Tab-separated table of C-alpha atoms in Angstrom:
chain	number	residue	atom	x	y	z
A	1	UNK	CA	-90.445	-31.492	-61.343
A	2	UNK	CA	-90.320	-32.134	-57.661
A	3	UNK	CA	-87.213	-33.818	-56.288
A	4	UNK	CA	-88.025	-36.543	-53.796
A	5	UNK	CA	-86.376	-35.961	-50.422
A	6	UNK	CA	-85.536	-38.900	-48.211
A	7	UNK	CA	-86.785	-38.498	-44.677
A	8	UNK	CA	-85.232	-41.663	-43.379
A	9	UNK	CA	-82.373	-41.438	-40.881
A	10	UNK	CA	-78.776	-41.726	-41.945
A	11	UNK	CA	-76.471	-39.858	-44.339
A	12	UNK	CA	-77.356	-39.157	-47.986
A	13	UNK	CA	-76.549	-41.785	-50.576
A	14	UNK	CA	-72.868	-41.966	-51.442
A	15	UNK	CA	-71.649	-40.281	-48.236
A	16	UNK	CA	-70.134	-42.188	-45.317
A	17	UNK	CA	-71.858	-42.398	-41.979
A	18	UNK	CA	-70.203	-39.843	-39.622
A	19	UNK	CA	-70.787	-42.119	-36.627
A	20	UNK	CA	-68.724	-44.827	-38.295
A	21	UNK	CA	-65.703	-42.579	-38.798
A	22	UNK	CA	-62.814	-43.031	-36.321
A	23	UNK	CA	-62.369	-40.326	-33.722
A	24	UNK	CA	-59.699	-37.789	-34.520
A	25	UNK	CA	-56.608	-38.303	-32.393
A	26	UNK	CA	-55.442	-35.417	-30.241
A	27	UNK	CA	-55.707	-33.771	-26.893
A	28	UNK	CA	-59.467	-33.363	-27.111
A	29	UNK	CA	-60.016	-37.120	-27.121
A	30	UNK	CA	-58.001	-37.699	-23.981
A	31	UNK	CA	-59.137	-37.486	-20.389
A	32	UNK	CA	-58.149	-34.460	-18.278
A	33	UNK	CA	-55.965	-36.621	-16.003
A	34	UNK	CA	-54.129	-38.018	-19.014
A	35	UNK	CA	-53.532	-34.520	-20.394
A	36	UNK	CA	-52.222	-33.355	-17.010
A	37	UNK	CA	-49.881	-36.364	-16.757
A	38	UNK	CA	-48.537	-35.712	-20.237
A	39	UNK	CA	-47.986	-32.021	-19.457
A	40	UNK	CA	-46.094	-32.887	-16.261
A	41	UNK	CA	-43.865	-35.383	-18.073
A	42	UNK	CA	-43.013	-32.834	-20.745
A	43	UNK	CA	-42.156	-30.108	-18.227
A	44	UNK	CA	-38.852	-30.540	-16.401
A	45	UNK	CA	-39.839	-28.328	-13.465
A	46	UNK	CA	-43.075	-30.233	-12.932
A	47	UNK	CA	-41.313	-33.594	-13.104
A	48	UNK	CA	-38.685	-32.566	-10.548
A	49	UNK	CA	-41.317	-31.051	-8.253
A	50	UNK	CA	-43.566	-34.127	-8.396
A	51	UNK	CA	-40.660	-36.487	-7.670
A	52	UNK	CA	-39.543	-34.473	-4.640
A	53	UNK	CA	-43.081	-34.062	-3.324
A	54	UNK	CA	-43.877	-37.771	-3.776
A	55	UNK	CA	-40.671	-38.709	-1.958
A	56	UNK	CA	-41.504	-36.587	1.095
A	57	UNK	CA	-45.154	-37.709	1.014
A	58	UNK	CA	-44.195	-41.396	1.031
A	59	UNK	CA	-41.760	-40.827	3.907
A	60	UNK	CA	-44.441	-38.944	5.867
A	61	UNK	CA	-47.147	-41.561	5.283
A	62	UNK	CA	-45.006	-44.693	5.591
A	63	UNK	CA	-41.929	-43.921	7.710
A	64	UNK	CA	-41.609	-47.622	8.524
A	65	UNK	CA	-40.506	-48.326	4.940
A	66	UNK	CA	-37.115	-46.827	5.808
A	67	UNK	CA	-35.289	-48.570	8.677
A	68	UNK	CA	-34.699	-46.149	11.539
A	69	UNK	CA	-34.590	-45.983	15.307
A	70	UNK	CA	-37.066	-44.339	17.623
A	71	UNK	CA	-36.366	-40.590	17.783
A	72	UNK	CA	-36.466	-40.758	21.597
A	73	UNK	CA	-33.996	-43.647	21.875
A	74	UNK	CA	-30.670	-42.661	23.437
A	75	UNK	CA	-27.482	-44.443	22.449
A	76	UNK	CA	-24.605	-44.861	24.883
A	77	UNK	CA	-20.999	-45.785	24.310
A	78	UNK	CA	-19.873	-49.225	25.536
A	79	UNK	CA	-19.297	-49.107	29.283
A	80	UNK	CA	-15.751	-49.422	30.478
A	81	UNK	CA	-15.466	-52.607	32.615
A	82	UNK	CA	-13.317	-50.818	35.198
A	83	UNK	CA	-15.471	-47.677	35.276
A	84	UNK	CA	-18.258	-47.240	37.819
A	85	UNK	CA	-19.833	-44.163	36.285
A	86	UNK	CA	-22.639	-44.133	33.755
A	87	UNK	CA	-21.561	-44.783	30.151
A	88	UNK	CA	-21.012	-41.662	28.068
A	89	UNK	CA	-23.501	-40.577	25.439
A	90	UNK	CA	-22.640	-41.432	21.894
A	91	UNK	CA	-21.657	-38.452	19.743
A	92	UNK	CA	-21.148	-40.577	16.678
A	93	UNK	CA	-20.047	-39.509	13.251
A	94	UNK	CA	-21.859	-41.082	10.271
A	95	UNK	CA	-21.498	-44.866	10.225
A	96	UNK	CA	-23.418	-47.982	9.243
A	97	UNK	CA	-25.233	-47.866	12.603
A	98	UNK	CA	-25.977	-44.143	12.500
A	99	UNK	CA	-26.108	-42.890	8.910
A	100	UNK	CA	-26.091	-39.198	9.876
A	101	UNK	CA	-24.472	-39.611	13.289
A	102	UNK	CA	-26.124	-38.635	16.572
A	103	UNK	CA	-26.748	-35.408	18.429
A	104	UNK	CA	-25.155	-34.413	21.733
A	105	UNK	CA	-27.847	-36.316	23.652
A	106	UNK	CA	-27.321	-39.583	21.782
A	107	UNK	CA	-30.368	-39.411	19.478
A	108	UNK	CA	-30.003	-40.749	15.956
A	109	UNK	CA	-30.154	-37.766	13.543
A	110	UNK	CA	-31.434	-39.823	10.617
A	111	UNK	CA	-34.392	-40.994	12.728
A	112	UNK	CA	-35.151	-37.393	13.755
A	113	UNK	CA	-35.274	-36.350	10.093
A	114	UNK	CA	-37.454	-39.280	8.986
A	115	UNK	CA	-39.995	-38.955	11.802
A	116	UNK	CA	-40.045	-35.141	11.554
A	117	UNK	CA	-41.118	-35.291	7.897
A	118	UNK	CA	-44.732	-36.064	8.808
A	119	UNK	CA	-45.170	-33.015	11.032
A	120	UNK	CA	-43.790	-30.687	8.358
A	121	UNK	CA	-45.965	-32.209	5.621
A	122	UNK	CA	-49.094	-31.941	7.771
A	123	UNK	CA	-48.230	-28.318	8.529
A	124	UNK	CA	-47.752	-27.531	4.831
A	125	UNK	CA	-50.810	-29.309	3.413
A	126	UNK	CA	-53.342	-28.361	6.095
A	127	UNK	CA	-52.218	-24.729	6.241
A	128	UNK	CA	-52.217	-24.507	2.445
A	129	UNK	CA	-55.752	-25.893	2.187
A	130	UNK	CA	-57.231	-23.780	5.001
A	131	UNK	CA	-55.529	-20.587	3.859
A	132	UNK	CA	-56.724	-21.067	0.281
A	133	UNK	CA	-60.251	-21.849	1.484
A	134	UNK	CA	-60.492	-18.643	3.538
A	135	UNK	CA	-59.044	-16.654	0.645
A	136	UNK	CA	-61.675	-18.089	-1.725
A	137	UNK	CA	-64.504	-17.216	0.636
A	138	UNK	CA	-63.259	-13.669	1.251
A	139	UNK	CA	-61.845	-12.758	-2.167
A	140	UNK	CA	-64.473	-14.249	-4.472
A	141	UNK	CA	-67.390	-13.242	-2.264
A	142	UNK	CA	-66.131	-9.660	-2.038
A	143	UNK	CA	-65.757	-9.401	-5.822
A	144	UNK	CA	-69.122	-10.950	-6.689
A	145	UNK	CA	-71.328	-9.463	-3.983
A	146	UNK	CA	-69.852	-5.969	-4.213
A	147	UNK	CA	-71.251	-3.030	-2.251
A	148	UNK	CA	-70.840	-3.109	1.512
A	149	UNK	CA	-69.572	-6.689	1.496
A	150	UNK	CA	-66.763	-5.761	-0.866
A	151	UNK	CA	-65.833	-2.699	1.180
A	152	UNK	CA	-65.671	-4.528	4.527
A	153	UNK	CA	-63.828	-7.608	3.244
A	154	UNK	CA	-61.436	-5.517	1.188
A	155	UNK	CA	-60.659	-3.341	4.230
A	156	UNK	CA	-59.901	-6.448	6.308
A	157	UNK	CA	-57.628	-7.749	3.553
A	158	UNK	CA	-55.758	-4.451	3.295
A	159	UNK	CA	-55.190	-4.304	7.062
A	160	UNK	CA	-53.539	-7.739	7.074
A	161	UNK	CA	-51.489	-6.878	3.996
A	162	UNK	CA	-49.865	-3.799	5.528
A	163	UNK	CA	-48.977	-5.449	8.844
A	164	UNK	CA	-45.450	-6.991	8.869
A	165	UNK	CA	-46.284	-10.683	8.843
A	166	UNK	CA	-43.352	-12.423	10.491
A	167	UNK	CA	-43.131	-10.068	13.523
A	168	UNK	CA	-46.878	-10.557	13.957
A	169	UNK	CA	-46.390	-14.338	13.890
A	170	UNK	CA	-43.634	-14.115	16.490
A	171	UNK	CA	-45.816	-12.047	18.853
A	172	UNK	CA	-48.858	-14.332	18.522
A	173	UNK	CA	-46.923	-17.579	18.895
A	174	UNK	CA	-44.926	-16.183	21.821
A	175	UNK	CA	-48.120	-15.414	23.738
A	176	UNK	CA	-49.488	-18.869	22.855
A	177	UNK	CA	-46.668	-20.520	24.794
A	178	UNK	CA	-45.178	-23.808	23.625
A	179	UNK	CA	-46.888	-24.037	20.262
A	180	UNK	CA	-47.559	-27.454	18.842
A	181	UNK	CA	-48.442	-28.145	15.237
A	182	UNK	CA	-52.122	-27.267	15.742
A	183	UNK	CA	-51.302	-23.805	17.112
A	184	UNK	CA	-48.872	-23.121	14.263
A	185	UNK	CA	-51.469	-24.172	11.687
A	186	UNK	CA	-54.092	-21.905	13.253
A	187	UNK	CA	-51.773	-18.885	13.472
A	188	UNK	CA	-50.396	-19.306	9.943
A	189	UNK	CA	-53.894	-19.758	8.527
A	190	UNK	CA	-55.380	-16.706	10.251
A	191	UNK	CA	-52.538	-14.408	9.211
A	192	UNK	CA	-51.676	-15.790	5.765
A	193	UNK	CA	-54.805	-15.608	3.595
A	194	UNK	CA	-54.805	-11.898	2.678
A	195	UNK	CA	-52.418	-11.959	-0.309
A	196	UNK	CA	-54.241	-14.911	-1.887
A	197	UNK	CA	-57.606	-13.232	-1.293
A	198	UNK	CA	-56.419	-10.141	-3.170
A	199	UNK	CA	-55.381	-12.305	-6.153
A	200	UNK	CA	-58.686	-14.177	-6.226
A	201	UNK	CA	-60.674	-10.958	-5.869
A	202	UNK	CA	-58.966	-9.475	-8.929
A	203	UNK	CA	-59.633	-12.615	-10.956
A	204	UNK	CA	-63.273	-12.790	-9.850
A	205	UNK	CA	-63.830	-9.140	-10.738
A	206	UNK	CA	-62.666	-9.841	-14.282
A	207	UNK	CA	-65.342	-12.562	-14.537
A	208	UNK	CA	-68.135	-10.609	-12.879
A	209	UNK	CA	-69.785	-9.325	-16.072
A	210	UNK	CA	-69.298	-12.423	-18.224
A	211	UNK	CA	-72.289	-13.789	-20.091
A	212	UNK	CA	-72.517	-17.064	-18.182
A	213	UNK	CA	-72.729	-15.198	-14.847
A	214	UNK	CA	-75.359	-12.821	-16.183
A	215	UNK	CA	-77.315	-15.833	-17.430
A	216	UNK	CA	-77.147	-17.384	-13.965
A	217	UNK	CA	-78.524	-14.163	-12.476
A	218	UNK	CA	-81.360	-14.130	-14.995
A	219	UNK	CA	-82.229	-17.721	-14.080
A	220	UNK	CA	-82.565	-16.560	-10.482
A	221	UNK	CA	-79.670	-18.586	-9.076
A	222	UNK	CA	-78.517	-17.771	-5.570
A	223	UNK	CA	-75.182	-16.086	-4.950
A	224	UNK	CA	-73.797	-19.179	-3.212
A	225	UNK	CA	-74.614	-21.300	-6.266
A	226	UNK	CA	-73.068	-18.790	-8.658
A	227	UNK	CA	-69.850	-18.576	-6.649
A	228	UNK	CA	-69.431	-22.305	-6.079
A	229	UNK	CA	-70.659	-23.659	-9.429
A	230	UNK	CA	-70.042	-20.880	-11.946
A	231	UNK	CA	-67.016	-18.867	-10.725
A	232	UNK	CA	-64.730	-21.185	-8.770
A	233	UNK	CA	-64.465	-23.949	-11.451
A	234	UNK	CA	-63.088	-21.344	-13.892
A	235	UNK	CA	-60.277	-20.508	-11.438
A	236	UNK	CA	-58.891	-24.026	-10.941
A	237	UNK	CA	-55.372	-23.293	-12.160
A	238	UNK	CA	-55.156	-20.143	-10.032
A	239	UNK	CA	-56.452	-21.996	-6.956
A	240	UNK	CA	-53.814	-24.692	-7.438
A	241	UNK	CA	-51.101	-22.054	-7.711
A	242	UNK	CA	-52.423	-20.346	-4.561
A	243	UNK	CA	-52.375	-23.642	-2.640
A	244	UNK	CA	-48.767	-24.337	-3.636
A	245	UNK	CA	-47.734	-20.808	-2.650
A	246	UNK	CA	-49.480	-21.071	0.720
A	247	UNK	CA	-47.952	-24.500	1.382
A	248	UNK	CA	-44.495	-23.085	0.647
A	249	UNK	CA	-45.223	-20.169	3.003
A	250	UNK	CA	-46.298	-22.618	5.730
A	251	UNK	CA	-43.104	-24.678	5.426
A	252	UNK	CA	-40.783	-21.682	5.618
A	253	UNK	CA	-42.696	-19.725	8.270
A	254	UNK	CA	-43.511	-22.744	10.446
A	255	UNK	CA	-39.996	-24.167	10.506
A	256	UNK	CA	-38.639	-20.645	10.986
A	257	UNK	CA	-40.729	-20.167	14.108
A	258	UNK	CA	-39.647	-23.572	15.425
A	259	UNK	CA	-36.003	-22.720	14.724
A	260	UNK	CA	-36.410	-19.575	16.832
A	261	UNK	CA	-37.637	-21.723	19.725
A	262	UNK	CA	-41.277	-20.650	19.411
A	263	UNK	CA	-42.577	-24.148	18.693
A	264	UNK	CA	-42.883	-27.139	20.982
A	265	UNK	CA	-39.283	-28.121	21.796
A	266	UNK	CA	-40.373	-31.670	22.646
A	267	UNK	CA	-41.905	-32.297	19.212
A	268	UNK	CA	-39.975	-34.040	16.443
A	269	UNK	CA	-39.802	-31.765	13.443
A	270	UNK	CA	-37.190	-30.327	11.132
A	271	UNK	CA	-37.547	-26.919	12.750
A	272	UNK	CA	-37.082	-28.206	16.300
A	273	UNK	CA	-34.128	-30.345	15.177
A	274	UNK	CA	-32.493	-27.197	13.805
A	275	UNK	CA	-33.304	-25.375	17.048
A	276	UNK	CA	-31.550	-27.970	19.213
A	277	UNK	CA	-28.624	-28.238	16.781
A	278	UNK	CA	-28.080	-24.489	16.839
A	279	UNK	CA	-28.596	-24.067	20.596
A	280	UNK	CA	-26.181	-26.905	21.413
A	281	UNK	CA	-23.481	-25.781	18.972
A	282	UNK	CA	-23.621	-28.565	16.404
A	283	UNK	CA	-21.254	-26.817	14.009
A	284	UNK	CA	-18.744	-26.031	16.761
A	285	UNK	CA	-18.875	-29.673	17.912
A	286	UNK	CA	-18.165	-31.017	14.436
A	287	UNK	CA	-21.643	-32.568	14.052
A	288	UNK	CA	-22.300	-30.807	10.771
A	289	UNK	CA	-24.950	-33.180	9.414
A	290	UNK	CA	-27.119	-32.592	12.494
A	291	UNK	CA	-27.726	-29.039	11.258
A	292	UNK	CA	-27.193	-29.356	7.503
A	293	UNK	CA	-29.576	-32.227	6.697
A	294	UNK	CA	-32.789	-30.768	8.254
A	295	UNK	CA	-32.058	-27.445	6.560
A	296	UNK	CA	-31.503	-29.231	3.246
A	297	UNK	CA	-34.827	-31.076	3.625
A	298	UNK	CA	-36.633	-27.775	4.226
A	299	UNK	CA	-34.995	-26.325	1.114
A	300	UNK	CA	-35.902	-29.368	-1.027
A	301	UNK	CA	-39.536	-29.412	0.109
A	302	UNK	CA	-39.814	-25.678	-0.515
A	303	UNK	CA	-38.226	-26.185	-3.937
A	304	UNK	CA	-40.786	-28.898	-4.729
A	305	UNK	CA	-43.718	-26.541	-4.087
A	306	UNK	CA	-41.999	-23.686	-5.952
A	307	UNK	CA	-41.156	-25.839	-8.997
A	308	UNK	CA	-44.718	-27.141	-9.217
A	309	UNK	CA	-46.045	-23.592	-8.961
A	310	UNK	CA	-43.814	-22.361	-11.804
A	311	UNK	CA	-44.558	-25.458	-13.884
A	312	UNK	CA	-48.336	-25.148	-13.620
A	313	UNK	CA	-48.038	-21.485	-14.588
A	314	UNK	CA	-46.160	-22.513	-17.716
A	315	UNK	CA	-48.612	-25.321	-18.495
A	316	UNK	CA	-51.751	-23.217	-18.068
A	317	UNK	CA	-50.386	-19.980	-19.553
A	318	UNK	CA	-48.855	-20.261	-23.056
A	319	UNK	CA	-47.079	-16.927	-22.604
A	320	UNK	CA	-44.963	-18.428	-19.790
A	321	UNK	CA	-43.891	-21.606	-21.553
A	322	UNK	CA	-40.153	-22.166	-21.832
A	323	UNK	CA	-38.278	-20.469	-24.647
A	324	UNK	CA	-36.843	-23.771	-25.823
A	325	UNK	CA	-40.357	-24.915	-26.818
A	326	UNK	CA	-40.714	-21.889	-29.078
A	327	UNK	CA	-37.300	-22.557	-30.582
A	328	UNK	CA	-38.226	-26.175	-31.218
A	329	UNK	CA	-41.400	-25.139	-33.040
A	330	UNK	CA	-39.397	-22.644	-35.090
A	331	UNK	CA	-36.865	-25.311	-36.078
A	332	UNK	CA	-39.697	-27.639	-37.086
A	333	UNK	CA	-41.305	-24.929	-39.214
A	334	UNK	CA	-38.009	-24.105	-40.957
A	335	UNK	CA	-37.198	-27.749	-41.655
A	336	UNK	CA	-40.156	-28.200	-44.036
A	337	UNK	CA	-39.213	-25.674	-46.737
A	338	UNK	CA	-35.556	-26.725	-46.556
A	339	UNK	CA	-36.513	-30.340	-47.172
A	340	UNK	CA	-38.725	-29.369	-50.064
A	341	UNK	CA	-35.898	-27.324	-51.591
A	342	UNK	CA	-33.566	-30.304	-51.473
A	343	UNK	CA	-36.227	-32.548	-53.002
A	344	UNK	CA	-36.755	-30.052	-55.829
A	345	UNK	CA	-33.028	-29.884	-56.543
A	346	UNK	CA	-32.791	-33.681	-56.713
A	347	UNK	CA	-35.748	-33.817	-59.101
A	348	UNK	CA	-34.101	-31.281	-61.440
A	349	UNK	CA	-30.817	-33.148	-61.290
A	350	UNK	CA	-32.565	-36.377	-62.250
């Protein structure tokens, strides 16, 4: 006897409609931005790095939010009524008028630090972006195209890797004369992409024979399309880590060159502030904050990029997650059988 089969839409009789069931809660139902925010909040390194980076970003974008003087304003001591000479420059210790004191020329140190934040942040972000972009073009293209392209680009990368970087920077910047921020960005970008390119090349080579890339070749897609649409989106976490590393390199190398007097001495930046403090003997004059605070800001900004780099490694790679998370999961797993054992003992006792 034939069994009639219903051809109408919907679930069989007696079964609930799957479309009417509530969505299962979990990470899959959340948006990527929400998952990233949750991961940052649960990671102490990421939280500390984001707070520090947001603080410096706000100061760089909106320096007027914090009351300060003009960095070029010179403060003089009150003129003696019986003196006919010019009033002496203020060499003030920290006070309500000058929170970090002044330098030997009467400039407010706190104002120099606040205004100099923007130049350092621009140096870090722009150099990080440009360096990562060049590394993507060279590293990924060399790995995917192969052949002569790979040989030439890999040779160029190896040459830059074996050259001592900081002496090369000193020579180039010295010949460039008084180097403003634009010159520093250009020099750091040209000389700093090789290590990142080697990392991206290795990652791209591991993806070269994957099925989705072979399928793109079979479809007849161009190499530019395959690199930009198929390869690069799979390397997002690595690209973010490379950007943070390059930004950290730009902060340390750029301020280091300015501290050595190879930047523009008339610019307002943490590196130039350190240069003038060291050349004018700030520590010997007792103006300790003039030299300590800019150096501390450089260290904190570098720590922000480093903490974010380590945190995103831990978030994206389960093998690098903190040991305390594994211990917490182990304690949770051991708590279940112990609770059941106690419940069984109580049942027997009753």
